[in-house]
Short mmCIF file of C-alpha atoms in Angstrom, two decimals:
data_model
loop_
_atom_site.label_atom_id
_atom_site.label_comp_id
_atom_site.label_asym_id
_atom_site.label_seq_id
_atom_site.Cartn_x
_atom_site.Cartn_y
_atom_site.Cartn_z
CA MET A 133 44.45 11.29 -91.93
CA GLY A 134 47.48 9.81 -93.70
CA ALA A 135 50.59 11.21 -95.09
CA GLU A 136 51.84 10.62 -98.75
CA SER A 137 55.00 8.76 -99.00
CA THR A 138 57.01 6.41 -101.22
CA SER A 139 58.92 3.27 -100.34
CA LYS A 140 62.68 3.56 -100.12
CA THR A 141 65.27 1.00 -99.26
CA THR A 142 68.55 2.36 -97.85
CA PRO A 143 71.66 0.46 -96.65
CA GLU A 144 71.86 0.35 -92.90
CA SER A 145 75.27 1.82 -91.91
CA GLY A 146 77.58 -0.53 -89.98
CA ASP A 147 75.40 -3.52 -90.17
CA LYS A 148 77.47 -6.76 -90.06
CA ASN A 149 74.92 -8.67 -92.29
CA ASP A 150 74.47 -5.97 -94.84
CA LYS A 151 70.75 -5.94 -94.35
CA LYS A 152 68.76 -3.14 -95.92
CA LYS A 153 66.36 -0.94 -94.03
CA THR A 154 63.12 -0.60 -95.95
CA GLN A 155 60.17 1.57 -95.42
CA VAL A 156 56.90 -0.10 -94.73
CA VAL A 157 53.93 1.78 -96.21
CA LEU A 158 50.17 1.30 -96.04
CA ASN A 159 48.43 2.32 -99.37
CA VAL A 160 44.70 2.85 -98.71
CA TYR A 161 41.95 2.68 -101.37
CA ASP A 162 38.31 3.62 -101.40
CA LEU A 163 35.66 0.78 -102.14
CA THR A 164 32.88 3.48 -102.39
CA PRO A 165 32.36 7.15 -103.34
CA ALA A 166 30.55 7.60 -99.98
CA ASN A 167 34.07 7.51 -98.46
CA ASN A 168 34.43 11.06 -99.54
CA TYR A 169 32.08 12.11 -96.85
CA SER A 170 32.48 9.54 -94.26
CA TYR A 171 36.33 9.70 -94.28
CA TRP A 172 36.16 13.07 -92.41
CA PHE A 173 34.07 11.42 -89.70
CA GLY A 174 36.80 8.68 -89.08
CA PHE A 175 35.33 5.75 -91.06
CA GLY A 176 34.65 4.30 -94.47
CA VAL A 177 34.84 1.20 -96.64
CA PHE A 178 38.55 0.80 -97.39
CA HIS A 179 40.88 -1.71 -99.12
CA SER A 180 44.45 -1.55 -97.89
CA GLY A 181 47.84 -3.07 -99.31
CA ILE A 182 51.29 -3.07 -97.71
CA GLU A 183 54.14 -1.75 -99.61
CA VAL A 184 57.64 -3.16 -98.91
CA HIS A 185 60.75 -3.13 -101.20
CA GLY A 186 58.79 -1.40 -104.05
CA LYS A 187 56.01 -3.77 -104.28
CA GLU A 188 52.55 -3.80 -102.77
CA TYR A 189 50.95 -6.99 -101.14
CA GLY A 190 47.24 -7.28 -100.60
CA PHE A 191 44.72 -10.07 -99.48
CA GLY A 192 41.73 -10.82 -101.51
CA GLY A 193 38.95 -13.52 -101.52
CA HIS A 194 38.54 -16.32 -104.00
CA ASP A 195 36.88 -19.79 -103.85
CA PHE A 196 40.19 -21.97 -103.43
CA PRO A 197 42.00 -23.07 -100.40
CA ALA A 198 45.04 -21.37 -101.61
CA SER A 199 46.77 -18.08 -100.78
CA GLY A 200 44.69 -15.06 -101.29
CA VAL A 201 47.84 -12.89 -100.90
CA PHE A 202 48.65 -11.05 -104.23
CA GLU A 203 51.40 -8.49 -105.45
CA VAL A 204 50.77 -5.35 -107.54
CA GLU A 205 52.64 -2.17 -108.36
CA PRO A 206 52.27 0.33 -105.52
CA ARG A 207 49.33 2.60 -105.36
CA SER A 208 47.74 0.82 -108.43
CA CYS A 209 45.51 -2.00 -107.13
CA PRO A 210 42.97 -2.79 -109.81
CA GLY A 211 39.34 -2.19 -109.02
CA PHE A 212 40.13 0.32 -106.24
CA ILE A 213 40.41 4.06 -106.06
CA TYR A 214 43.70 4.99 -104.42
CA ARG A 215 43.19 7.33 -101.46
CA CYS A 216 46.47 7.98 -99.60
CA SER A 217 49.68 6.21 -98.16
CA VAL A 218 50.53 6.07 -94.48
CA THR A 219 54.30 5.42 -93.49
CA LEU A 220 54.18 2.68 -90.76
CA GLY A 221 57.86 2.51 -89.89
CA HIS A 222 60.85 0.49 -91.26
CA ALA A 223 61.87 -3.15 -91.43
CA ASP A 224 65.43 -4.51 -91.42
CA MET A 225 64.91 -7.26 -93.86
CA PRO A 226 66.51 -7.87 -97.24
CA PRO A 227 64.10 -8.62 -100.12
CA SER A 228 64.94 -12.33 -100.05
CA GLU A 229 64.25 -12.64 -96.44
CA PHE A 230 60.95 -10.65 -96.90
CA ARG A 231 59.77 -13.07 -99.55
CA LYS A 232 60.39 -15.99 -97.12
CA PHE A 233 58.44 -13.94 -94.43
CA LEU A 234 55.54 -13.18 -96.74
CA GLN A 235 55.37 -16.87 -97.78
CA THR A 236 54.86 -17.83 -94.09
CA VAL A 237 52.30 -15.05 -93.45
CA ALA A 238 50.42 -16.14 -96.72
CA THR A 239 49.74 -19.55 -95.29
CA ASP A 240 47.36 -17.86 -92.88
CA TYR A 241 45.51 -15.95 -95.52
CA HIS A 242 43.78 -18.41 -98.11
CA GLY A 243 41.41 -16.81 -100.40
CA ASP A 244 38.57 -19.14 -99.20
CA THR A 245 38.95 -17.69 -95.58
CA TYR A 246 38.43 -14.04 -96.53
CA HIS A 247 35.56 -12.50 -94.67
CA LEU A 248 34.42 -8.81 -95.04
CA ILE A 249 34.08 -8.42 -91.27
CA SER A 250 36.35 -10.71 -89.58
CA LYS A 251 39.35 -11.57 -91.90
CA ASN A 252 39.73 -8.92 -94.67
CA CYS A 253 42.47 -7.07 -96.50
CA ASN A 254 42.88 -4.62 -93.52
CA HIS A 255 43.38 -7.47 -91.07
CA PHE A 256 46.09 -8.75 -93.38
CA THR A 257 47.97 -5.44 -93.48
CA ASP A 258 47.67 -5.00 -89.87
CA ASP A 259 49.20 -8.41 -89.27
CA VAL A 260 52.05 -7.80 -91.55
CA SER A 261 52.74 -4.25 -90.14
CA CYS A 262 52.68 -5.59 -86.61
CA ARG A 263 55.13 -8.42 -87.49
CA LEU A 264 57.45 -5.99 -89.40
CA THR A 265 57.41 -2.83 -87.50
CA GLY A 266 55.54 -3.61 -84.17
CA LYS A 267 53.01 -0.91 -85.18
CA ARG A 268 49.32 -1.34 -86.21
CA ILE A 269 47.58 0.35 -89.11
CA PRO A 270 45.60 3.46 -88.25
CA GLY A 271 42.37 2.68 -86.67
CA TRP A 272 40.09 4.44 -89.16
CA VAL A 273 41.17 1.97 -91.99
CA ASN A 274 39.25 -0.88 -90.51
CA ARG A 275 36.82 0.71 -88.19
CA LEU A 276 33.72 -0.15 -90.07
CA ALA A 277 34.76 -3.91 -89.88
CA ARG A 278 35.37 -3.69 -86.14
CA MET A 279 31.90 -1.96 -85.66
CA GLY A 280 30.54 -4.85 -87.78
CA VAL A 281 32.03 -7.41 -85.39
CA LEU A 282 30.37 -5.65 -82.42
CA CYS A 283 26.96 -5.51 -84.24
CA SER A 284 27.11 -8.71 -86.15
CA CYS A 285 23.99 -10.02 -84.64
CA LEU A 286 22.16 -7.12 -86.24
CA LEU A 287 23.74 -7.70 -89.67
CA PRO A 288 21.95 -9.60 -92.32
CA GLU A 289 23.30 -13.19 -92.90
CA SER A 290 24.18 -12.18 -96.61
CA LEU A 291 26.54 -9.48 -95.37
CA GLN A 292 28.06 -11.70 -92.72
CA SER A 293 29.24 -14.12 -95.28
CA THR A 294 30.09 -11.63 -98.00
CA THR A 295 33.65 -11.43 -99.52
CA VAL A 296 35.27 -8.83 -101.60
CA LYS A 297 36.68 -10.74 -104.63
CA GLN A 298 39.80 -9.31 -106.23
CA LEU A 299 39.85 -8.81 -109.89
CA PRO A 300 42.08 -11.37 -111.75
CA GLU A 301 44.61 -8.83 -113.04
CA PRO A 302 46.93 -8.94 -109.93
CA ARG A 303 49.35 -11.86 -109.69
CA GLU A 304 48.40 -14.27 -106.86
CA TYR A 305 51.46 -14.71 -104.55
CA SER A 306 51.87 -18.43 -104.39
CA VAL A 307 53.52 -20.18 -101.49
CA LYS A 308 56.23 -22.68 -102.44
CA THR A 309 56.53 -25.77 -100.37
#
């Protein structure tokens, strides 16, 4: 369902602003071994991070009203099993401009607002991808959460308020004001 790829930054020829064109890549991880079976039917329980300029950014839950956006080395998010990478497109944004962009996006993704069904890591990567490339992440990545929204009245209360907490190893991406 996804093609392997790596992030590359290349100079955009003839650009007056000397911007760099960088590949935007979605890195997908398994949250459960059951994905080995359900993946082939087009759904599963996945974590995703978005790779830009050689770093991967994800969103995880914690108990504080501060950014839940964090940075890790690509394809190595602690606590998850890497599955595949999907190239989403390119962004014409140098690293310094991307950092400012990410700081703005991070204000919408506080750790205490993380929700397994309505505001998870896949919602974050989809939002970033749409803003950078105009393209959505593949539907299978967050299909189970979308199904959960449709059937939320059938889900137990404990699942409706569940968050997936990120392990403390990744550096939290803080927003400077």
